[in-house]
PDB file of C-alpha atoms and ligand atoms in Angstrom:
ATOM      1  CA  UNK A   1       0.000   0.000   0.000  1.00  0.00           C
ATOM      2  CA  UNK A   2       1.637   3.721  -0.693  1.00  0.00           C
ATOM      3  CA  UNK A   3       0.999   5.777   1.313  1.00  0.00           C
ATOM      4  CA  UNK A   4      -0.135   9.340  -0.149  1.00  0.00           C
ATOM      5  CA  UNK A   5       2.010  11.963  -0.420  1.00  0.00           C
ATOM      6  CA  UNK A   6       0.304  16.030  -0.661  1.00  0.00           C
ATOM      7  CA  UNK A   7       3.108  18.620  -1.025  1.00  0.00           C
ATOM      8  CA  UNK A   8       2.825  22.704  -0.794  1.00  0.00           C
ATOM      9  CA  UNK A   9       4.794  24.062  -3.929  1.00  0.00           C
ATOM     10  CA  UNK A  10       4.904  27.676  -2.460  1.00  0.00           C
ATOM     11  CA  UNK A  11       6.582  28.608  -5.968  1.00  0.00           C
ATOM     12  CA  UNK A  12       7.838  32.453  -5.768  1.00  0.00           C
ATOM     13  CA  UNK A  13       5.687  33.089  -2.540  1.00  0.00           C
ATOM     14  CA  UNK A  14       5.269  33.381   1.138  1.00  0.00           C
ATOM     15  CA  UNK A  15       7.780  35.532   3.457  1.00  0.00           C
ATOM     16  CA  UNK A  16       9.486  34.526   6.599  1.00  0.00           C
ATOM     17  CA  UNK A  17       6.580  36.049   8.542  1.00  0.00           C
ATOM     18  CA  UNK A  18       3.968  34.982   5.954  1.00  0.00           C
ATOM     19  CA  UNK A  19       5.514  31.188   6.375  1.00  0.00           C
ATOM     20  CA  UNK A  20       5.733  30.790  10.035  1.00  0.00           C
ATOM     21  CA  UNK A  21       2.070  32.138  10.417  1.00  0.00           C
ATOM     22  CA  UNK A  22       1.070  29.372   7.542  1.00  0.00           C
ATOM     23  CA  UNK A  23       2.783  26.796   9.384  1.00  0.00           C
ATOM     24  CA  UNK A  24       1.126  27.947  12.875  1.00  0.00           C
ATOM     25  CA  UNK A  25      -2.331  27.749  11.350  1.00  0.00           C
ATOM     26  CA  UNK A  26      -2.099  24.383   9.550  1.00  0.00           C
ATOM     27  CA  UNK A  27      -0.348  22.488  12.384  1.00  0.00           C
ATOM     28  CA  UNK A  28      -3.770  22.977  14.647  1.00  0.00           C
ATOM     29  CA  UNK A  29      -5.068  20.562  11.936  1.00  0.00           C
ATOM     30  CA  UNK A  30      -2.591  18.156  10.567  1.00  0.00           C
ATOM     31  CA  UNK A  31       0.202  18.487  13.467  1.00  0.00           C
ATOM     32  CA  UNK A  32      -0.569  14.509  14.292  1.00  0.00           C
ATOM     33  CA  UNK A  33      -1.523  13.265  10.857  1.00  0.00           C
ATOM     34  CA  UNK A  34       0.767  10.412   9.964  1.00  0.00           C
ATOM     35  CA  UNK A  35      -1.494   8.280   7.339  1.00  0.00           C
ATOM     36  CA  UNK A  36      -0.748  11.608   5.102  1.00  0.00           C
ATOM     37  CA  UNK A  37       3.087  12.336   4.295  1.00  0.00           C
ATOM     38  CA  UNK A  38       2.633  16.433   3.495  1.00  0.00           C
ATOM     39  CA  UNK A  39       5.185  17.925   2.654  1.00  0.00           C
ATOM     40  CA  UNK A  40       5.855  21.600   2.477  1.00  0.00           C
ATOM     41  CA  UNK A  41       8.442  23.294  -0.517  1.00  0.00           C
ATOM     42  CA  UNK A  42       9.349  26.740   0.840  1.00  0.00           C
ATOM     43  CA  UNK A  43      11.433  29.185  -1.556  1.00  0.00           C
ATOM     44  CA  UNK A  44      14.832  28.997  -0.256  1.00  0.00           C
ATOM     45  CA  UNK A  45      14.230  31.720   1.970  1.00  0.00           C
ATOM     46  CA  UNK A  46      11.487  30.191   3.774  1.00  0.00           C
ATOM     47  CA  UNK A  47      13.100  27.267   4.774  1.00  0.00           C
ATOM     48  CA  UNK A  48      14.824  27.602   7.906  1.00  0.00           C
ATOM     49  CA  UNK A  49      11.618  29.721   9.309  1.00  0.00           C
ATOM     50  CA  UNK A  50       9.800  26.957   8.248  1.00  0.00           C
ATOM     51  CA  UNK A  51      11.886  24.130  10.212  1.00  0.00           C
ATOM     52  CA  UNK A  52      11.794  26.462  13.000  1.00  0.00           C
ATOM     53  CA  UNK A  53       7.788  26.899  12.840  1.00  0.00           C
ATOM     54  CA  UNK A  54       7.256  23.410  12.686  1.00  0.00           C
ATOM     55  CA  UNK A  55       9.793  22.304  15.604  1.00  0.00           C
ATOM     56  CA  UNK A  56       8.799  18.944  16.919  1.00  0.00           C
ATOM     57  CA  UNK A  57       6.479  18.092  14.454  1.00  0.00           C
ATOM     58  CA  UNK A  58       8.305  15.681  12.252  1.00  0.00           C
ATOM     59  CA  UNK A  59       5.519  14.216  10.902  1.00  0.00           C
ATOM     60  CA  UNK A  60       5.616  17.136   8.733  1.00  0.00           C
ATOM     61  CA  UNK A  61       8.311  17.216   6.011  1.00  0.00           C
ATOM     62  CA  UNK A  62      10.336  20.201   3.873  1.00  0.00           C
ATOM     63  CA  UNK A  63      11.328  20.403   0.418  1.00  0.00           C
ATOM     64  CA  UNK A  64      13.148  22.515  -1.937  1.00  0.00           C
ATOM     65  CA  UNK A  65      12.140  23.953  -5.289  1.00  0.00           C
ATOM     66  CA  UNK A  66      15.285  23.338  -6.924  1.00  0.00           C
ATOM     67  CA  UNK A  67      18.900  22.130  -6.641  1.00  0.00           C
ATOM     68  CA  UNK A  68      22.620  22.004  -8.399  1.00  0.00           C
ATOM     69  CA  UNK A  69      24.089  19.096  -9.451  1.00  0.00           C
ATOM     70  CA  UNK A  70      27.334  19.980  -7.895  1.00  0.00           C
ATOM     71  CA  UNK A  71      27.946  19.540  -4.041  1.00  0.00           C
ATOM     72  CA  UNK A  72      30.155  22.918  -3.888  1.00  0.00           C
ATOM     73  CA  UNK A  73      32.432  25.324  -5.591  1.00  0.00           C
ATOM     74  CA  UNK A  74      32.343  28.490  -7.581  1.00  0.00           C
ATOM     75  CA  UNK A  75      28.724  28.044  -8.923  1.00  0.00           C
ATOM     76  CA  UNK A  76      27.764  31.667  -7.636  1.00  0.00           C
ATOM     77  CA  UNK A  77      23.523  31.639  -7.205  1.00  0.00           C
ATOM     78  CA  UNK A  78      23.249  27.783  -7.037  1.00  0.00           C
ATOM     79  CA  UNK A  79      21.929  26.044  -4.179  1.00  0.00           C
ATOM     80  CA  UNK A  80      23.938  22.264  -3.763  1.00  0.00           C
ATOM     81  CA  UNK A  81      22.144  18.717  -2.189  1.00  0.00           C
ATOM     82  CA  UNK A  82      24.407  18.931   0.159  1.00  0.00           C
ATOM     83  CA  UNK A  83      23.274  22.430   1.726  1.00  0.00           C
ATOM     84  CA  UNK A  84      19.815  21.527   1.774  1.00  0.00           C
ATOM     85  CA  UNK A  85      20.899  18.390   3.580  1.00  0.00           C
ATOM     86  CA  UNK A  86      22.613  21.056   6.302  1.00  0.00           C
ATOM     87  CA  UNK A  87      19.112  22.695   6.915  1.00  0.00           C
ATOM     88  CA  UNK A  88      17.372  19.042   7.504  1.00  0.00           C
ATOM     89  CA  UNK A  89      15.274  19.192   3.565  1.00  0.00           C
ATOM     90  CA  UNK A  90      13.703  15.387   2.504  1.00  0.00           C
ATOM     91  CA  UNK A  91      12.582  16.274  -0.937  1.00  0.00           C
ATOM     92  CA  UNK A  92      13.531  18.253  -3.728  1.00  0.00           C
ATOM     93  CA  UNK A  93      11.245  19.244  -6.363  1.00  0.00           C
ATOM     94  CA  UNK A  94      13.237  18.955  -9.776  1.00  0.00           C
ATOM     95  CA  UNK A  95      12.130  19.268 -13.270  1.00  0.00           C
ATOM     96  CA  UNK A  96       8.737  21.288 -12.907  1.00  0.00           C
ATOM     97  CA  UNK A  97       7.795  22.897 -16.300  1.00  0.00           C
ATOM     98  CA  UNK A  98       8.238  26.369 -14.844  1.00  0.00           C
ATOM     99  CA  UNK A  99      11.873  25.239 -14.665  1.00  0.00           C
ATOM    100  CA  UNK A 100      11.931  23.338 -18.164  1.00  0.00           C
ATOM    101  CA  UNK A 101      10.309  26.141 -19.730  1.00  0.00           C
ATOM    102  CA  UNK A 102      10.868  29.320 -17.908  1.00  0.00           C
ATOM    103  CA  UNK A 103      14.836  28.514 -17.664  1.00  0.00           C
ATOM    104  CA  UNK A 104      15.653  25.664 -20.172  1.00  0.00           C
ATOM    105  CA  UNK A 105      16.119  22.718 -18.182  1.00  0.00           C
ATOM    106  CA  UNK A 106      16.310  19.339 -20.312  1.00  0.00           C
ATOM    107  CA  UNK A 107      15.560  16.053 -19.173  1.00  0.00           C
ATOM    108  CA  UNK A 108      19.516  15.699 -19.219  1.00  0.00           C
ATOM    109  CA  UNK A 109      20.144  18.427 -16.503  1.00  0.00           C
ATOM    110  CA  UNK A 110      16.839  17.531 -14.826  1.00  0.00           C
ATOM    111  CA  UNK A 111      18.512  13.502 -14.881  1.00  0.00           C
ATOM    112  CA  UNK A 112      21.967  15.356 -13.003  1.00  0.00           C
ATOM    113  CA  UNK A 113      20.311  16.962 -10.504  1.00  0.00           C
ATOM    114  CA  UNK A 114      18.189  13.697  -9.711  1.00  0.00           C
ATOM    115  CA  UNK A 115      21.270  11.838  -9.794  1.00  0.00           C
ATOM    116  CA  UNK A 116      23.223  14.435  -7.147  1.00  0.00           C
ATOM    117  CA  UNK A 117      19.782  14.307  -4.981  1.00  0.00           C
ATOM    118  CA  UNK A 118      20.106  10.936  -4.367  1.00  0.00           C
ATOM    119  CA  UNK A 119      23.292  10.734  -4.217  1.00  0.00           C
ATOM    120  CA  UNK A 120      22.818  13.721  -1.589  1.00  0.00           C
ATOM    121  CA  UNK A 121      20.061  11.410   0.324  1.00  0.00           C
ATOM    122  CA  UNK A 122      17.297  14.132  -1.101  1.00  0.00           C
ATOM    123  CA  UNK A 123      14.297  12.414  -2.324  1.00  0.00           C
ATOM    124  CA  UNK A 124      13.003  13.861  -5.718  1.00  0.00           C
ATOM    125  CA  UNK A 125      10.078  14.662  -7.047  1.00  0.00           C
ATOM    126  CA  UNK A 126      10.159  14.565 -10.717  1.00  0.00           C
ATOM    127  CA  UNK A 127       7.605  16.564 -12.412  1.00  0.00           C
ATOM    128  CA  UNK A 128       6.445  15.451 -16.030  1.00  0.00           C
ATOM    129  CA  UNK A 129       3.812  16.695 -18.192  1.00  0.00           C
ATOM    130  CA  UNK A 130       2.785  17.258 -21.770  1.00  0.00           C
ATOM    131  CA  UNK A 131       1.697  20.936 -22.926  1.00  0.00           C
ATOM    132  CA  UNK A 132      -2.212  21.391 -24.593  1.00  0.00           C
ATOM    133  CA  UNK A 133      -0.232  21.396 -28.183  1.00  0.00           C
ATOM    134  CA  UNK A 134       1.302  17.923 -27.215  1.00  0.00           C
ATOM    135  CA  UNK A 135      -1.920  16.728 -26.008  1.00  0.00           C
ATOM    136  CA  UNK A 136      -3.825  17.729 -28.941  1.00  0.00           C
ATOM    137  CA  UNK A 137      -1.381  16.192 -31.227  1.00  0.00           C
ATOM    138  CA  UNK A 138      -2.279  12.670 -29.480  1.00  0.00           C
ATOM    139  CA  UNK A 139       1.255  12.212 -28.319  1.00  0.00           C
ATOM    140  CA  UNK A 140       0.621  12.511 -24.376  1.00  0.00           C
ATOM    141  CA  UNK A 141       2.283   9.212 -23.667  1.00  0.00           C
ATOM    142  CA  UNK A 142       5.126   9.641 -26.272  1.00  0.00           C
ATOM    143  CA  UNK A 143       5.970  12.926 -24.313  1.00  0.00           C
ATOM    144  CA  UNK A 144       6.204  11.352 -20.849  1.00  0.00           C
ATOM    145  CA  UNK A 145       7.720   8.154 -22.046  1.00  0.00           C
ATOM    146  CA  UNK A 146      10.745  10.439 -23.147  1.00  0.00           C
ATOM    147  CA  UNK A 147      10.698  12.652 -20.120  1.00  0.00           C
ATOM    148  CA  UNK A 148      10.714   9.764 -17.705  1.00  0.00           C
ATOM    149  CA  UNK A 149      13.135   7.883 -19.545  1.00  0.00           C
ATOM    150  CA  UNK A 150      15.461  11.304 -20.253  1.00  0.00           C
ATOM    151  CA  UNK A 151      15.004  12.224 -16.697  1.00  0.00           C
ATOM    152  CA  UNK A 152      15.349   9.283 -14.424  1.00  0.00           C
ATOM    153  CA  UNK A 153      18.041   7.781 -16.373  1.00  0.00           C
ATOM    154  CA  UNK A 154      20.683   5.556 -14.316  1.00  0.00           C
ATOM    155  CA  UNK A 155      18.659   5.232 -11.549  1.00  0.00           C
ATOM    156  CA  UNK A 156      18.659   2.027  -9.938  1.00  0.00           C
ATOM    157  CA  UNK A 157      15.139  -0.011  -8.408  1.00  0.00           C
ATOM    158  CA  UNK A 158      16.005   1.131  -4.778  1.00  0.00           C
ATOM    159  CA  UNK A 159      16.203   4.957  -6.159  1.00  0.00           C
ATOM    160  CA  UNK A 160      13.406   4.652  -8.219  1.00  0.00           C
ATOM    161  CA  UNK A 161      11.232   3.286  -5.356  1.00  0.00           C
ATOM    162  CA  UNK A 162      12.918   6.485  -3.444  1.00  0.00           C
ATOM    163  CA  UNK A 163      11.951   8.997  -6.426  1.00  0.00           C
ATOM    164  CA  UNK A 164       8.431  10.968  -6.325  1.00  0.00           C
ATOM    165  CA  UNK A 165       6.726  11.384  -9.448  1.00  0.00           C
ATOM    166  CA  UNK A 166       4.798  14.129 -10.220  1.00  0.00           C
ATOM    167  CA  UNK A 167       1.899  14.095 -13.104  1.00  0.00           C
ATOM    168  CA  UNK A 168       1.671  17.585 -13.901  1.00  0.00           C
ATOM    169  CA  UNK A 169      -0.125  18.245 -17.299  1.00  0.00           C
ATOM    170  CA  UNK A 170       1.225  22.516 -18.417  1.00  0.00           C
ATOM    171  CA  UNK A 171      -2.429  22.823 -19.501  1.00  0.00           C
ATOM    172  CA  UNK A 172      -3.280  22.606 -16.040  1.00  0.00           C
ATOM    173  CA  UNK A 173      -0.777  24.234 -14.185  1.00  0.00           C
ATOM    174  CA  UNK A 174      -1.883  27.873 -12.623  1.00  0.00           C
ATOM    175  CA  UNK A 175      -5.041  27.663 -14.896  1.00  0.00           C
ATOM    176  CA  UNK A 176      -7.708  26.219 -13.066  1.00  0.00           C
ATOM    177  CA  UNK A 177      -8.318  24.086 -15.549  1.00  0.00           C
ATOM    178  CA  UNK A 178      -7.549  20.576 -14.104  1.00  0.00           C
ATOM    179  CA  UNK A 179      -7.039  17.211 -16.047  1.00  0.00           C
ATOM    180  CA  UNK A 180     -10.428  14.986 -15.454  1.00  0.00           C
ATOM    181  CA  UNK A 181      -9.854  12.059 -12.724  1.00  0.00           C
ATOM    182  CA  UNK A 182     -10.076   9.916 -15.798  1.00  0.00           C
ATOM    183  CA  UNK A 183      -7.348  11.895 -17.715  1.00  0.00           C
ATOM    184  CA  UNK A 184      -5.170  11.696 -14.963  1.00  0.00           C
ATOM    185  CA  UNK A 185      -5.308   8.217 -14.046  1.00  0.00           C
ATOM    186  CA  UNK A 186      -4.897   7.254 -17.560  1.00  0.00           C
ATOM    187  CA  UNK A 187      -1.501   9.131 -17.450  1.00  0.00           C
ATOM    188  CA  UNK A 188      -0.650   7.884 -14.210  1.00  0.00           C
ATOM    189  CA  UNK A 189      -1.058   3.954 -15.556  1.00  0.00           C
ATOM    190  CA  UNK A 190       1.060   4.900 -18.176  1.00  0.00           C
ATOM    191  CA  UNK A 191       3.880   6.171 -16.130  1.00  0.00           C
ATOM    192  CA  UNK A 192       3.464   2.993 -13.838  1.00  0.00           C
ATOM    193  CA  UNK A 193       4.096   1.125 -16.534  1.00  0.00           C
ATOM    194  CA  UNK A 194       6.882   3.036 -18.233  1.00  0.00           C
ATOM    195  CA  UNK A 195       8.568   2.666 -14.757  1.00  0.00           C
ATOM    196  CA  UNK A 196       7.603  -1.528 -14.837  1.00  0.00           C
ATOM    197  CA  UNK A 197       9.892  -1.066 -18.058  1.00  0.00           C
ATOM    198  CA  UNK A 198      12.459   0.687 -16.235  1.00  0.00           C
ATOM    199  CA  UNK A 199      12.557  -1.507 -13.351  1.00  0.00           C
ATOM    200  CA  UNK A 200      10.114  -4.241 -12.656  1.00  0.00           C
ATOM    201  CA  UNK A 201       6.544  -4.482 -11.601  1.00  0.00           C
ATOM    202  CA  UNK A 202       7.081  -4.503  -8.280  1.00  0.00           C
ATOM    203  CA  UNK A 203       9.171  -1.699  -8.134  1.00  0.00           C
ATOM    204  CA  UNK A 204       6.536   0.267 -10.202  1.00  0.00           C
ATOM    205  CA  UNK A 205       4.020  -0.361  -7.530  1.00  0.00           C
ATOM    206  CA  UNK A 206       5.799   1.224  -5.307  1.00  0.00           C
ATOM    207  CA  UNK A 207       6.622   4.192  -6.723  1.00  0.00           C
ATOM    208  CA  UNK A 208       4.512   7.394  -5.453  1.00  0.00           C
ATOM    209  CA  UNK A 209       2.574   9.066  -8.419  1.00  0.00           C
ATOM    210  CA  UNK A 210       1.379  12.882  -7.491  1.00  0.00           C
ATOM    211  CA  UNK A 211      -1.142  14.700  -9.623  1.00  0.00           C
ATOM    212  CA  UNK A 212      -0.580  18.493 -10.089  1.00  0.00           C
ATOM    213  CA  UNK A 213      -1.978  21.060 -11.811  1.00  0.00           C
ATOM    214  CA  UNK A 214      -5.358  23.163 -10.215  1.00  0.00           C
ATOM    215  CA  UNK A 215      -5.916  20.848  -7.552  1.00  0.00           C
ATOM    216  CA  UNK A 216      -8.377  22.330  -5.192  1.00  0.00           C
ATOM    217  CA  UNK A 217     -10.428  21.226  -1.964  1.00  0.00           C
ATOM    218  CA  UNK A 218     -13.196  20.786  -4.756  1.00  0.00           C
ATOM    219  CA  UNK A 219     -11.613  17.927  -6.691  1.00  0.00           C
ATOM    220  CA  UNK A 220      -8.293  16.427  -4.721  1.00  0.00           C
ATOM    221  CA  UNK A 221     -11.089  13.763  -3.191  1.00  0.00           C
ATOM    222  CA  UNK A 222     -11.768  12.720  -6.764  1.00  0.00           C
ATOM    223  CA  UNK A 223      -8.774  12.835  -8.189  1.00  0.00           C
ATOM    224  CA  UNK A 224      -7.023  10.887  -4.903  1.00  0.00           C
ATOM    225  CA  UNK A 225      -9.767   7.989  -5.240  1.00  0.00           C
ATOM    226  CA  UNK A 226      -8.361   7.064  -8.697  1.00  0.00           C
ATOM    227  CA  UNK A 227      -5.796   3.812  -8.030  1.00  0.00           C
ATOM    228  CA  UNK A 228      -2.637   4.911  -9.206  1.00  0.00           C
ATOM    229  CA  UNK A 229      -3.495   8.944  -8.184  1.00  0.00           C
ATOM    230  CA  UNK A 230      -0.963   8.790  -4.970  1.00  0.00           C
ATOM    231  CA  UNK A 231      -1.148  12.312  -3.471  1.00  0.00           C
ATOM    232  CA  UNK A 232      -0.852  15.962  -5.023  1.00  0.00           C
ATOM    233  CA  UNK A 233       1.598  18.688  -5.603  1.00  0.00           C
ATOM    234  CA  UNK A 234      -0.723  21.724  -4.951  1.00  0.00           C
ATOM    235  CA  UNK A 235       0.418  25.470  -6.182  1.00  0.00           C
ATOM    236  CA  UNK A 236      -2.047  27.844  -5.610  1.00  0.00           C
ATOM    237  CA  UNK A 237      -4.236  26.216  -3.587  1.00  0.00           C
ATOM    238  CA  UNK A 238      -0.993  25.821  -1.377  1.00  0.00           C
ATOM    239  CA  UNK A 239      -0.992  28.821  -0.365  1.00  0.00           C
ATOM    240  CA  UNK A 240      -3.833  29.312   2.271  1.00  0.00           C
ATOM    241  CA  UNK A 241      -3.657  26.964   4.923  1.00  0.00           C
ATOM    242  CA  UNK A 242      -7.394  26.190   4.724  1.00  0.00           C
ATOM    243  CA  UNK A 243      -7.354  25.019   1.751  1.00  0.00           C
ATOM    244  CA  UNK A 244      -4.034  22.965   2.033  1.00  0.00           C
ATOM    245  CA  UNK A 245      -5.707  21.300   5.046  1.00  0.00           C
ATOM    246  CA  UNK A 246      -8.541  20.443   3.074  1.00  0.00           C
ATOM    247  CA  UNK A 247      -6.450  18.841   0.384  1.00  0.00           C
ATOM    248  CA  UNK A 248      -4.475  16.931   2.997  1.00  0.00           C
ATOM    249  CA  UNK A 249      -7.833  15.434   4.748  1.00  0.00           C
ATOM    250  CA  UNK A 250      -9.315  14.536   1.172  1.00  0.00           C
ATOM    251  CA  UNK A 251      -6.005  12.370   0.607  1.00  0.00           C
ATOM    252  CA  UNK A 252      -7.185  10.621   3.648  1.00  0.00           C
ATOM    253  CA  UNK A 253     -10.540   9.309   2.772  1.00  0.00           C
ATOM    254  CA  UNK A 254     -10.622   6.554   0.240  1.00  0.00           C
TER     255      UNK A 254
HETATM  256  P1  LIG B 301      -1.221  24.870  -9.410  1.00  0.00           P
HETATM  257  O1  LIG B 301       0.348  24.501  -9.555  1.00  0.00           O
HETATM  258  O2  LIG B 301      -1.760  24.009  -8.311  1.00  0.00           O
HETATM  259  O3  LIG B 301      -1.224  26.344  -9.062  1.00  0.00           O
HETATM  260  O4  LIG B 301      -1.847  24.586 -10.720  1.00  0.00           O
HETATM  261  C1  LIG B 301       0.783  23.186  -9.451  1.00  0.00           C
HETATM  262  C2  LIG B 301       2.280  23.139  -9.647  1.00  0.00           C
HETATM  263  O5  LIG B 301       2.814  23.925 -10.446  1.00  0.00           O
HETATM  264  O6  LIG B 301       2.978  22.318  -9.003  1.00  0.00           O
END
């Protein structure tokens, strides 16, 4: 059984002040919640507020938007595995189409940096996803067959089972237009099986699967029912702690 995963991608947002008051309000609600693993991605800024707001509650895990693929040196702006690993990060979100398209990441530097994460003893999540143009052109699993492939390549079963995936269609992202429950899950037993090619079935099964792109308290339940839907990467909706609660709670009910 995997167990969900719902992570806050805070994106561009949220002060130190803005963060710890977030973090205040949510853990009245989830500050026991185990069955969930939530996650919360700060910007870089955030983090150390964040680890500081959420002091004993370890349930309750931190990730980063973004890494290097070198561990140090004269790389001035970058942000290394290794220093995230000083400030006590789990995940690292790597690969999200904001990245890909906003500041030309390939699937080759997105494979590096997944490569130095583990290597780091970050977990990744890998975001995927085809644009409206791919989609229209009928080539939605030819797109993430490459991307998965391109971006998780030399990873071994154990690392795989340790990688996050994360479904997130560009259509959907920021738009409020998400993918239908059915649209998603087809994707999702698509990259299940991509990863059975990869690896082995039993490896696939483990793998976490997020969906992202418009989730809301309005459909998470629905999309999170679907069998290989296992948990969310929220944007927007990430944002207010009411409605990241109410995402967390509707990965709960099945
Ligand atoms: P959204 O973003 O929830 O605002 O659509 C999702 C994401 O980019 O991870």
């Amino acid at each position: 059984m995997r167990k969900k995963i719902v992570a806050a991608n805070w994106k561009m947002n949220m002060t130190q002040a803005e963060a710890a008051r977030f973090i205040e309000s949510m853990l009245l609600d989830l500050g026991e919640i185990t069955d969930v693993e939530v996650v919360i991605v700060p910007p870089f800024t955030a983090i150390a507020k964040v680890m500081e707001a959420l002091g004993r509650a370890q349930n309750i895990k931190v990730g980063a938007q973004n890494m290097y693929w070198e561990k140090n040196g004269p790389f001035t702006g970058e942000i290394s595995g290794p220093l995230l690993r000083d400030l006590f990060v789990h995940y690292v979100v790597l690969g999200h189409s904001e990245r890909r398209i906003l500041f030309g990441e390939t699937d080759e530097i997105v494979n590096r940096k997944v490569r130095a994460a583990h290597e780091a003893t970050l977990r990744p999540i890998v975001c995927i996803g085809e644009t409206l143009e791919q989609r229209d052109m009928g080539n939605v699993e030819k797109i993430l067959a490459i991307q998965m492939r391109g971006s998780l390549a030399g990873l071994n079963a154990k690392e795989l089972q340790e990688t996050v995936i994360a479904y997130e269609p560009v259509w959907a992202i920021g738009t409020g237009r998400n993918a239908t429950p059915d649209q998603a899950q087809e994707a999702h037993a698509f990259v299940r099986h991509i990863l059975g090619e990869m690896a082995d079935d039993a490896t696939a099964e483990r793998v976490r699967i997020q969906y992202g792109g418009s989730v809301k308290p309005e459909n998470a339940r629905e999309l999170m029912s679907q069998p290989d839907i296992d948990g969310a990467l929220v944007g927007g909706a990430s944002l207010d702690p009411r409605s990241f609660v109410q995402i967390v709670k509707a990965a709960r009910e099945r």
